Amino acid sequence: MAYDCSFLADLDVDASFEADDRESHAADWGTQETGAAVRPDAVVWPESTEEVAAVLSAANDRGVPVTPYAAGTSLEGNAVPVHEGVSMDVTRMDAILDVRPDDFQVDVQPGVIGERIDEALAEHGLFFPPMPASADISTIGGMIVNDASGMKTVKYGEVGDWVLELEAVLADGSVITTGSKAVKTSAGYNLTDLLVGSEGTLAVVTRATLELERLPEQVRAGRAVFGDLDDATTAIFETIRSGVDVATIELIDDVSAGMANDYLGTDLPDAPMVFLEFHANHGIEAEIDRCREAFEANGVVRFEIAEDEAEMASLWRARRELALALRSYDEVLKPLTPGDVTVPISTYPDVVRYAKELSAEHDLIIPTFGHAGDGNVHYAVFADRSDPEMVALARDVHGKIVRRAIEFGGTCTGEHGVGLGKREYLELEHGPEAVEAMRRIKRALDPRDTLNPGKMFPETAEGKRVVADPDPDPDD
């Protein structure tokens, strides 16, 4: 249903009702071509915490949904305004507020592009370690609310592991501060971790204090080529199990390599490859040698380490641009949904093998790749979107891989979030009691389901809202 958003004209905030602005906020990167786009009734660009609070307070009073929006680079429809209403674009809140190198901290607003943060920190010899690969186009606010992670997660962890303090606005316009600037606290409920990964369903983050790390004195990168995918995934597991200090360990299977060659015009071997990066302040060659030994024990065909930064960039180009390569691969066959399962590292070879077995069984193209060192498998099931039977088969196969990952003790989403695509797996992963506990939190903080309705919970797939019962029956 469309909502009357004329109240925005009475607020001191830039707002638009123009069709072009509304259309540009109807989808994110993952839903641009899937038919899941929904145009909001209005778009607002707040430039301060006070403006965010004013919009939310007014919208909540009128029952108008508000969907936070940043760079629109999410992959699961997290920013799609499913119930229309207001799309709140925070990209103008893009200041780096304060760098405190002595404390290894930086304060930032949510609309800052990740790459800018590292650029500002470089002069202090610092960096923000968990930055995802999309840091050149995605915002820190989006990274926080999706609990994003990237290629260096195996060494440094997720974005949420480096968030110390948040300022955020609740659905009714209340402004809260969670956490502190101390590196540890046990004072009260951990509301910071509650907001991290909440996908804009509980609050709008308006400021974040991030913990930082020194830039490593030694950085080396390389690539290993395998003749067999099982050998590659086993080598990854054995490397992690043996305790090799590796910052990045990424998998590209032979199908992904072929797609990268087509897109980039390169001549990579059409073979499984593992991309590596090592960070250290001393002794980096010893870690490289340990990794080489683990790979040689598992059938590596070629193991090469770059000699300089230019060669490192060349080696990594195929991995960094793989998402675009997949999307551009074929005029008819397209990746349906982005696979993002994560499993305990001991089962990593098994889940990759299972995806390939399904590919062969159903004659479907399923490239597998991802942040292998932390057990994260990205995959895409290709289908002709004009063929309903093929689409149904592809979705079924996609679901089988997710369910197998959960059976292994893993998760349906390691870093993309639930959004629209993973709602049906939430109860399977956590159980109905845990999901109901999540609903209670949502109802307590956002009783009218003002913030990002239509996301996260299984019932939202049918259009239901997660609202508190205004007149509960005491006999229920």
Coordinates of C-alpha atoms in Angstrom, one line a residue:
M1 CA 0.0 0.0 0.0
A2 CA 1.1 3.6 -0.6
Y3 CA 1.6 5.8 2.4
D4 CA 1.0 9.6 2.8
C5 CA 4.5 10.9 3.4
S6 CA 3.6 14.6 3.0
F7 CA 4.6 15.1 6.7
L8 CA 8.2 15.1 5.5
A9 CA 7.7 18.6 4.0
D10 CA 7.2 19.9 7.5
L11 CA 10.5 18.6 8.7
D12 CA 13.9 20.2 8.3
V13 CA 15.3 17.4 6.1
D14 CA 15.8 17.0 2.4
A15 CA 13.1 14.8 0.9
S16 CA 12.0 13.8 -2.6
F17 CA 8.8 12.4 -4.1
E18 CA 10.2 12.3 -7.6
A19 CA 9.9 9.1 -9.6
D20 CA 13.6 8.9 -10.5
D21 CA 14.7 9.2 -6.8
R22 CA 12.1 6.6 -5.7
E23 CA 13.2 4.3 -8.5
S24 CA 16.8 4.5 -7.6
H25 CA 16.0 3.4 -4.0
A26 CA 13.7 0.5 -5.0
A27 CA 16.4 -2.2 -5.1
D28 CA 19.9 -3.1 -4.1
W29 CA 22.7 -4.7 -6.1
G30 CA 21.4 -8.2 -5.4
T31 CA 17.8 -7.5 -6.4
Q32 CA 18.3 -5.3 -9.5
E33 CA 17.4 -8.0 -11.9
T34 CA 15.2 -10.3 -9.9
G35 CA 11.9 -8.5 -9.9
A36 CA 12.0 -7.9 -6.1
A37 CA 12.3 -4.1 -6.4
V38 CA 9.7 -2.0 -4.6
R39 CA 9.5 1.8 -5.0
P40 CA 9.2 3.8 -1.8
D41 CA 6.7 6.6 -1.5
A42 CA 9.5 9.1 -0.7
V43 CA 13.2 9.3 -0.2
V44 CA 14.9 11.4 2.6
W45 CA 18.6 12.3 3.0
P46 CA 19.2 13.2 6.7
E47 CA 22.5 14.9 7.5
S48 CA 22.5 14.6 11.3
T49 CA 21.3 12.3 14.1
E50 CA 18.7 14.9 14.9
E51 CA 17.2 14.7 11.4
V52 CA 17.2 10.9 11.5
A53 CA 15.3 11.1 14.9
A54 CA 12.8 13.6 13.6
V55 CA 11.9 11.5 10.5
L56 CA 11.6 8.3 12.6
S57 CA 9.5 9.9 15.3
A58 CA 7.1 11.4 12.7
A59 CA 6.9 8.3 10.6
N60 CA 6.4 6.0 13.6
D61 CA 3.6 8.2 14.9
R62 CA 1.8 7.9 11.6
G63 CA 2.5 4.2 11.0
V64 CA 4.7 4.8 8.0
P65 CA 7.5 2.3 7.3
V66 CA 11.1 3.5 7.1
T67 CA 13.8 1.4 5.3
P68 CA 17.4 2.5 5.9
Y69 CA 19.4 2.8 2.7
A70 CA 23.2 3.4 2.3
A71 CA 25.1 2.5 -0.9
G72 CA 22.7 -0.2 -2.1
T73 CA 25.5 -2.8 -2.4
S74 CA 23.8 -5.5 -0.3
L75 CA 23.0 -8.8 -1.9
E76 CA 19.9 -10.1 -0.2
G77 CA 17.5 -7.3 -0.7
N78 CA 18.3 -5.8 2.7
A79 CA 17.5 -2.3 1.6
V80 CA 14.4 -3.0 -0.5
P81 CA 11.4 -1.0 0.9
V82 CA 9.1 -4.0 0.8
H83 CA 6.2 -2.1 2.4
E84 CA 6.9 1.1 0.6
G85 CA 6.9 4.2 2.8
V86 CA 10.2 6.1 3.3
S87 CA 13.6 5.1 2.1
M88 CA 16.1 6.8 4.5
D89 CA 19.4 7.4 2.6
V90 CA 22.2 8.0 5.0
T91 CA 25.0 8.6 2.5
R92 CA 25.2 12.3 3.2
M93 CA 26.2 11.4 6.8
D94 CA 29.7 10.6 5.6
A95 CA 32.1 12.3 7.9
I96 CA 35.2 10.8 9.5
L97 CA 34.7 12.5 12.9
D98 CA 37.8 11.8 14.8
V99 CA 40.9 9.7 14.5
R100 CA 42.6 8.8 17.8
P101 CA 45.8 6.9 16.9
D102 CA 47.0 6.6 20.5
D103 CA 43.8 4.6 21.3
F104 CA 43.7 2.8 18.0
Q105 CA 40.2 4.2 17.4
V106 CA 38.2 6.2 14.8
D107 CA 34.7 7.7 15.0
V108 CA 32.7 7.7 11.8
Q109 CA 29.3 8.4 10.4
P110 CA 27.4 5.6 8.7
G111 CA 27.6 6.9 5.1
V112 CA 31.4 6.8 4.9
I113 CA 32.7 4.6 2.1
G114 CA 34.9 2.0 3.7
E115 CA 37.9 2.7 1.5
R116 CA 38.0 6.4 2.7
I117 CA 38.4 5.2 6.3
D118 CA 41.6 3.3 5.4
E119 CA 42.9 6.2 3.4
A120 CA 42.5 8.5 6.4
L121 CA 44.2 6.0 8.7
A122 CA 47.2 5.3 6.5
E123 CA 49.1 8.4 7.6
H124 CA 48.9 7.1 11.2
G125 CA 50.1 3.6 10.1
L126 CA 46.7 2.1 11.0
F127 CA 43.9 0.3 9.2
F128 CA 40.5 -1.2 9.8
P129 CA 41.2 -4.9 9.3
P130 CA 37.8 -6.6 8.6
M131 CA 36.9 -4.4 5.6
P132 CA 35.0 -6.4 3.0
A133 CA 36.2 -6.6 -0.6
S134 CA 33.5 -4.1 -1.6
A135 CA 35.0 -1.4 0.6
D136 CA 35.5 0.8 -2.4
I137 CA 31.7 1.1 -3.0
S138 CA 30.0 0.1 0.4
T139 CA 29.5 2.2 3.5
I140 CA 30.5 1.4 7.1
G141 CA 26.9 1.7 8.2
G142 CA 25.9 -1.0 5.8
M143 CA 28.8 -3.2 6.9
I144 CA 27.9 -2.9 10.5
V145 CA 24.2 -3.7 10.2
N146 CA 24.9 -6.7 8.0
D147 CA 27.9 -7.7 10.2
A148 CA 29.9 -7.9 6.9
S149 CA 33.3 -9.5 6.6
G150 CA 35.8 -10.0 3.9
M151 CA 38.8 -11.7 2.6
K152 CA 40.9 -11.1 5.8
T153 CA 38.3 -12.6 8.2
V154 CA 40.4 -15.7 8.8
K155 CA 43.0 -13.6 10.6
Y156 CA 41.0 -10.5 11.8
G157 CA 37.4 -11.5 12.2
E158 CA 34.1 -9.8 11.2
V159 CA 33.3 -6.1 11.1
G160 CA 31.3 -6.6 14.3
D161 CA 34.3 -7.8 16.2
W162 CA 35.9 -4.3 15.8
V163 CA 32.9 -2.1 16.8
L164 CA 33.3 -0.6 20.2
E165 CA 30.5 2.0 20.5
L166 CA 27.4 2.9 18.5
E167 CA 25.1 5.9 18.5
A168 CA 21.7 4.8 17.0
V169 CA 18.1 6.0 16.7
L170 CA 15.3 3.7 17.6
A171 CA 12.0 3.5 15.7
D172 CA 10.3 6.1 17.9
G173 CA 13.1 8.7 17.5
S174 CA 14.9 7.9 20.7
V175 CA 18.7 8.3 20.5
I176 CA 20.8 5.7 22.3
T177 CA 24.5 5.0 22.8
T178 CA 25.7 1.4 23.1
G179 CA 29.0 0.1 24.2
S180 CA 31.9 2.4 25.1
K181 CA 35.3 3.6 24.0
A182 CA 36.9 1.1 26.3
V183 CA 38.1 -2.1 24.7
K184 CA 36.0 -4.2 27.1
T185 CA 32.9 -3.7 29.2
S186 CA 30.5 -5.8 31.2
A187 CA 28.0 -3.0 32.0
G188 CA 24.5 -4.2 31.2
Y189 CA 23.2 -5.9 28.1
N190 CA 25.4 -5.9 25.0
L191 CA 23.2 -3.7 22.9
T192 CA 26.1 -3.1 20.5
D193 CA 26.2 -6.7 19.4
L194 CA 22.4 -6.7 19.2
L195 CA 22.4 -3.8 16.6
V196 CA 25.3 -5.3 14.7
G197 CA 23.8 -7.6 12.1
S198 CA 20.2 -6.4 12.7
E199 CA 19.9 -5.2 9.1
G200 CA 18.2 -1.9 10.1
T201 CA 15.2 -3.6 11.7
L202 CA 15.9 -2.3 15.2
A203 CA 17.6 1.1 14.8
V204 CA 19.4 3.4 12.4
V205 CA 23.1 3.7 13.2
T206 CA 24.3 7.3 13.1
R207 CA 27.8 7.1 14.6
A208 CA 30.3 4.3 15.2
T209 CA 33.6 4.0 17.1
L210 CA 35.8 1.4 15.4
E211 CA 38.9 -0.3 16.8
L212 CA 41.9 -0.3 14.6
E213 CA 45.1 -2.2 14.0
R214 CA 48.7 -1.3 13.0
L215 CA 49.5 -1.8 9.3
P216 CA 51.6 -4.9 9.0
E217 CA 55.3 -4.4 8.2
Q218 CA 55.4 -7.4 5.9
V219 CA 52.7 -8.2 3.3
R220 CA 53.1 -11.0 0.7
A221 CA 50.5 -12.4 -1.6
G222 CA 50.3 -15.4 -3.9
R223 CA 48.3 -18.0 -5.8
A224 CA 48.2 -21.8 -5.8
V225 CA 46.9 -23.9 -8.7
F226 CA 45.4 -27.3 -8.1
G227 CA 44.4 -30.1 -10.5
D228 CA 41.5 -31.1 -8.4
L229 CA 38.9 -29.2 -6.4
D230 CA 39.0 -31.7 -3.6
D231 CA 42.7 -31.3 -3.3
A232 CA 42.3 -27.5 -3.1
T233 CA 39.6 -27.5 -0.4
T234 CA 41.5 -30.2 1.6
A235 CA 44.7 -28.1 1.4
I236 CA 42.7 -25.1 2.8
F237 CA 41.4 -27.1 5.7
E238 CA 44.9 -28.6 6.5
T239 CA 46.5 -25.2 6.3
I240 CA 44.0 -23.7 8.8
R241 CA 44.1 -26.7 11.1
S242 CA 48.0 -26.6 11.2
G243 CA 47.9 -23.0 12.4
V244 CA 49.6 -21.3 9.5
D245 CA 49.3 -17.5 10.1
V246 CA 47.5 -16.5 6.9
A247 CA 45.6 -13.3 6.5
T248 CA 43.6 -14.3 3.5
I249 CA 42.9 -17.7 1.9
E250 CA 40.4 -17.5 -1.0
L251 CA 39.0 -20.3 -3.3
I252 CA 38.1 -20.0 -6.9
D253 CA 37.0 -23.2 -8.6
D254 CA 37.6 -24.0 -12.3
V255 CA 34.2 -22.8 -13.4
S256 CA 34.7 -19.4 -11.7
A257 CA 38.2 -19.2 -13.2
G258 CA 36.7 -19.7 -16.7
M259 CA 34.1 -17.0 -16.1
A260 CA 36.8 -14.6 -14.8
N261 CA 38.8 -15.2 -18.0
D262 CA 35.8 -14.5 -20.2
Y263 CA 35.1 -11.2 -18.3
L264 CA 38.6 -9.9 -17.9
G265 CA 40.2 -11.3 -21.1
T266 CA 42.8 -13.0 -19.0
D267 CA 44.5 -16.4 -19.4
L268 CA 44.2 -17.9 -15.9
P269 CA 44.3 -21.7 -15.8
D270 CA 40.8 -23.2 -15.9
A271 CA 41.6 -25.0 -12.7
P272 CA 40.8 -24.6 -9.0
M273 CA 42.9 -21.9 -7.5
V274 CA 43.6 -20.6 -4.0
F275 CA 44.6 -17.0 -3.5
L276 CA 46.7 -16.1 -0.4
E277 CA 47.9 -13.1 1.5
F278 CA 50.2 -13.1 4.5
H279 CA 50.6 -10.3 7.1
A280 CA 53.4 -10.2 9.7
N281 CA 55.8 -7.9 11.4
H282 CA 58.6 -10.5 11.2
G283 CA 59.1 -14.0 10.0
I284 CA 56.7 -13.9 7.1
E285 CA 58.8 -16.2 4.9
A286 CA 58.5 -19.0 7.6
E287 CA 54.7 -18.8 7.4
I288 CA 54.8 -18.9 3.6
D289 CA 57.0 -22.0 3.7
R290 CA 54.6 -23.7 6.2
C291 CA 51.7 -23.0 3.8
R292 CA 53.6 -24.2 0.8
E293 CA 54.3 -27.5 2.7
A294 CA 50.6 -28.0 3.5
F295 CA 49.7 -27.4 -0.1
E296 CA 52.4 -29.7 -1.5
A297 CA 51.1 -32.4 0.8
N298 CA 47.7 -32.0 -0.9
G299 CA 48.5 -32.1 -4.6
V300 CA 49.3 -28.4 -5.5
V301 CA 50.4 -28.0 -9.1
R302 CA 51.8 -24.6 -8.8
F303 CA 52.5 -22.3 -5.8
E304 CA 53.6 -18.7 -6.6
I305 CA 54.3 -15.7 -4.5
A306 CA 54.2 -12.2 -6.0
E307 CA 57.4 -10.1 -5.9
D308 CA 55.8 -6.6 -5.7
E309 CA 52.5 -4.8 -5.2
A310 CA 51.8 -4.6 -9.0
E311 CA 52.1 -8.3 -9.3
M312 CA 50.0 -8.8 -6.2
A313 CA 47.2 -6.7 -7.7
S314 CA 47.4 -8.6 -11.0
L315 CA 47.2 -11.9 -9.2
W316 CA 44.1 -10.8 -7.2
R317 CA 42.2 -9.1 -10.0
A318 CA 40.2 -12.2 -10.9
R319 CA 39.0 -12.7 -7.4
R320 CA 38.1 -9.1 -6.8
E321 CA 36.0 -8.8 -9.9
L322 CA 34.4 -12.2 -9.8
A323 CA 30.9 -11.0 -8.9
L324 CA 30.7 -8.9 -12.1
A325 CA 32.2 -11.8 -14.1
L326 CA 29.4 -14.1 -12.9
R327 CA 26.7 -11.6 -13.7
S328 CA 28.1 -11.0 -17.2
Y329 CA 28.8 -14.6 -18.1
D330 CA 25.8 -15.4 -20.2
E331 CA 23.0 -13.6 -21.9
V332 CA 20.4 -16.1 -20.9
L333 CA 21.7 -18.0 -17.9
K334 CA 22.0 -15.8 -14.8
P335 CA 22.9 -16.4 -11.2
L336 CA 19.6 -16.6 -9.2
T337 CA 20.5 -15.9 -5.6
P338 CA 23.9 -15.4 -4.0
G339 CA 25.0 -18.4 -1.9
D340 CA 26.7 -17.4 1.3
V341 CA 26.8 -20.4 3.6
T342 CA 29.5 -20.8 6.2
V343 CA 30.5 -24.1 7.9
P344 CA 33.0 -25.4 10.4
I345 CA 36.3 -25.5 8.6
S346 CA 36.5 -29.3 8.9
T347 CA 33.4 -29.7 6.7
Y348 CA 34.4 -27.1 4.2
P349 CA 35.6 -29.7 1.6
D350 CA 32.3 -31.6 2.1
V351 CA 30.0 -28.6 1.4
V352 CA 31.9 -27.6 -1.7
R353 CA 31.9 -31.2 -2.9
Y354 CA 28.1 -31.4 -2.3
A355 CA 27.5 -28.3 -4.4
K356 CA 29.4 -29.9 -7.2
E357 CA 27.5 -33.2 -6.9
L358 CA 24.2 -31.3 -7.3
S359 CA 25.6 -29.4 -10.2
A360 CA 26.5 -32.7 -12.0
E361 CA 23.3 -34.4 -11.0
H362 CA 21.0 -31.6 -12.3
D363 CA 23.2 -30.3 -15.1
L364 CA 23.3 -26.9 -13.6
I365 CA 26.2 -24.4 -13.6
I366 CA 27.2 -23.8 -10.0
P367 CA 30.5 -21.9 -9.6
T368 CA 31.9 -22.1 -6.0
F369 CA 34.3 -19.6 -4.5
G370 CA 34.7 -17.5 -1.4
H371 CA 36.5 -16.7 1.9
A372 CA 37.6 -20.3 2.3
G373 CA 39.8 -19.8 5.4
D374 CA 36.8 -19.1 7.6
G375 CA 34.6 -21.8 6.0
N376 CA 32.6 -19.3 3.9
V377 CA 31.4 -20.8 0.6
H378 CA 29.9 -18.4 -2.0
Y379 CA 28.2 -20.0 -4.9
A380 CA 25.6 -19.2 -7.6
V381 CA 23.1 -21.5 -9.2
F382 CA 22.6 -20.4 -12.8
A383 CA 19.2 -20.6 -14.6
D384 CA 17.2 -19.1 -17.4
R385 CA 14.8 -16.7 -15.6
S386 CA 12.2 -17.1 -18.3
D387 CA 12.0 -20.9 -17.7
P388 CA 9.8 -21.5 -14.6
E389 CA 10.8 -25.2 -14.3
M390 CA 14.5 -24.4 -14.5
V391 CA 14.1 -21.6 -11.9
A392 CA 12.2 -23.9 -9.6
L393 CA 15.0 -26.5 -9.9
A394 CA 17.7 -24.0 -9.3
R395 CA 16.0 -22.6 -6.2
D396 CA 15.6 -26.1 -4.9
V397 CA 19.2 -26.9 -5.4
H398 CA 20.2 -23.6 -3.8
G399 CA 18.1 -24.6 -0.8
K400 CA 19.6 -28.0 -0.5
I401 CA 23.1 -26.5 -0.2
V402 CA 21.9 -24.1 2.5
R403 CA 20.2 -27.0 4.4
R404 CA 23.3 -29.1 4.1
A405 CA 25.4 -26.3 5.6
I406 CA 23.1 -26.0 8.5
E407 CA 23.2 -29.8 9.0
F408 CA 27.0 -29.4 9.3
G409 CA 26.5 -26.9 12.1
G410 CA 26.9 -23.9 9.9
T411 CA 24.8 -20.9 8.9
C412 CA 22.6 -19.9 6.0
T413 CA 24.4 -16.6 5.7
G414 CA 28.0 -15.8 6.8
E415 CA 28.1 -12.1 5.8
H416 CA 25.2 -11.1 3.5
G417 CA 22.5 -11.1 6.0
V418 CA 19.0 -12.6 6.0
G419 CA 17.2 -9.9 4.0
L420 CA 14.7 -11.3 1.6
G421 CA 16.5 -14.4 0.5
K422 CA 17.2 -16.3 3.8
R423 CA 14.0 -15.8 5.8
E424 CA 12.8 -19.3 5.3
Y425 CA 16.0 -20.8 6.9
L426 CA 15.9 -18.8 10.1
E427 CA 13.9 -21.3 12.1
L428 CA 15.8 -24.2 10.6
E429 CA 19.1 -22.7 11.8
H430 CA 18.0 -21.4 15.2
G431 CA 14.8 -23.2 16.1
P432 CA 11.4 -21.7 16.6
E433 CA 12.0 -20.7 20.2
A434 CA 15.0 -18.6 19.4
V435 CA 13.3 -16.9 16.5
E436 CA 10.4 -16.1 18.7
A437 CA 12.9 -14.5 21.1
M438 CA 14.1 -12.4 18.2
R439 CA 10.5 -11.3 17.5
R440 CA 10.1 -10.3 21.1
I441 CA 13.1 -8.1 20.9
K442 CA 11.8 -6.6 17.6
R443 CA 8.4 -5.9 19.1
A444 CA 9.9 -4.4 22.3
L445 CA 12.1 -1.9 20.4
D446 CA 9.9 -1.4 17.3
P447 CA 6.3 -2.3 18.3
R448 CA 4.8 -0.9 15.1
D449 CA 7.3 -2.6 12.9
T450 CA 8.4 0.8 11.5
L451 CA 12.0 -0.1 10.7
N452 CA 12.7 -2.1 7.6
P453 CA 9.5 -4.2 7.7
G454 CA 9.3 -7.3 5.5
K455 CA 12.8 -8.6 6.5
M456 CA 14.4 -11.3 8.6
F457 CA 11.4 -13.3 9.9
P458 CA 9.7 -16.2 8.1
E459 CA 6.2 -14.7 8.2
T460 CA 7.4 -11.5 6.4
A461 CA 7.7 -13.6 3.2
E462 CA 3.9 -13.6 3.1
G463 CA 3.7 -9.9 3.8
K464 CA 3.0 -10.0 7.5
R465 CA 4.4 -7.4 9.9
V466 CA 6.2 -8.2 13.1
V467 CA 4.0 -6.0 15.3
A468 CA 3.1 -6.1 19.0
D469 CA -0.5 -7.1 19.8
P470 CA -2.1 -3.9 20.9
D471 CA -4.8 -5.7 23.0
P472 CA -3.4 -9.1 23.9
D473 CA -5.9 -11.7 25.1
P474 CA -4.9 -12.8 28.7
D475 CA -6.3 -16.3 28.0
D476 CA -4.0 -16.8 25.0

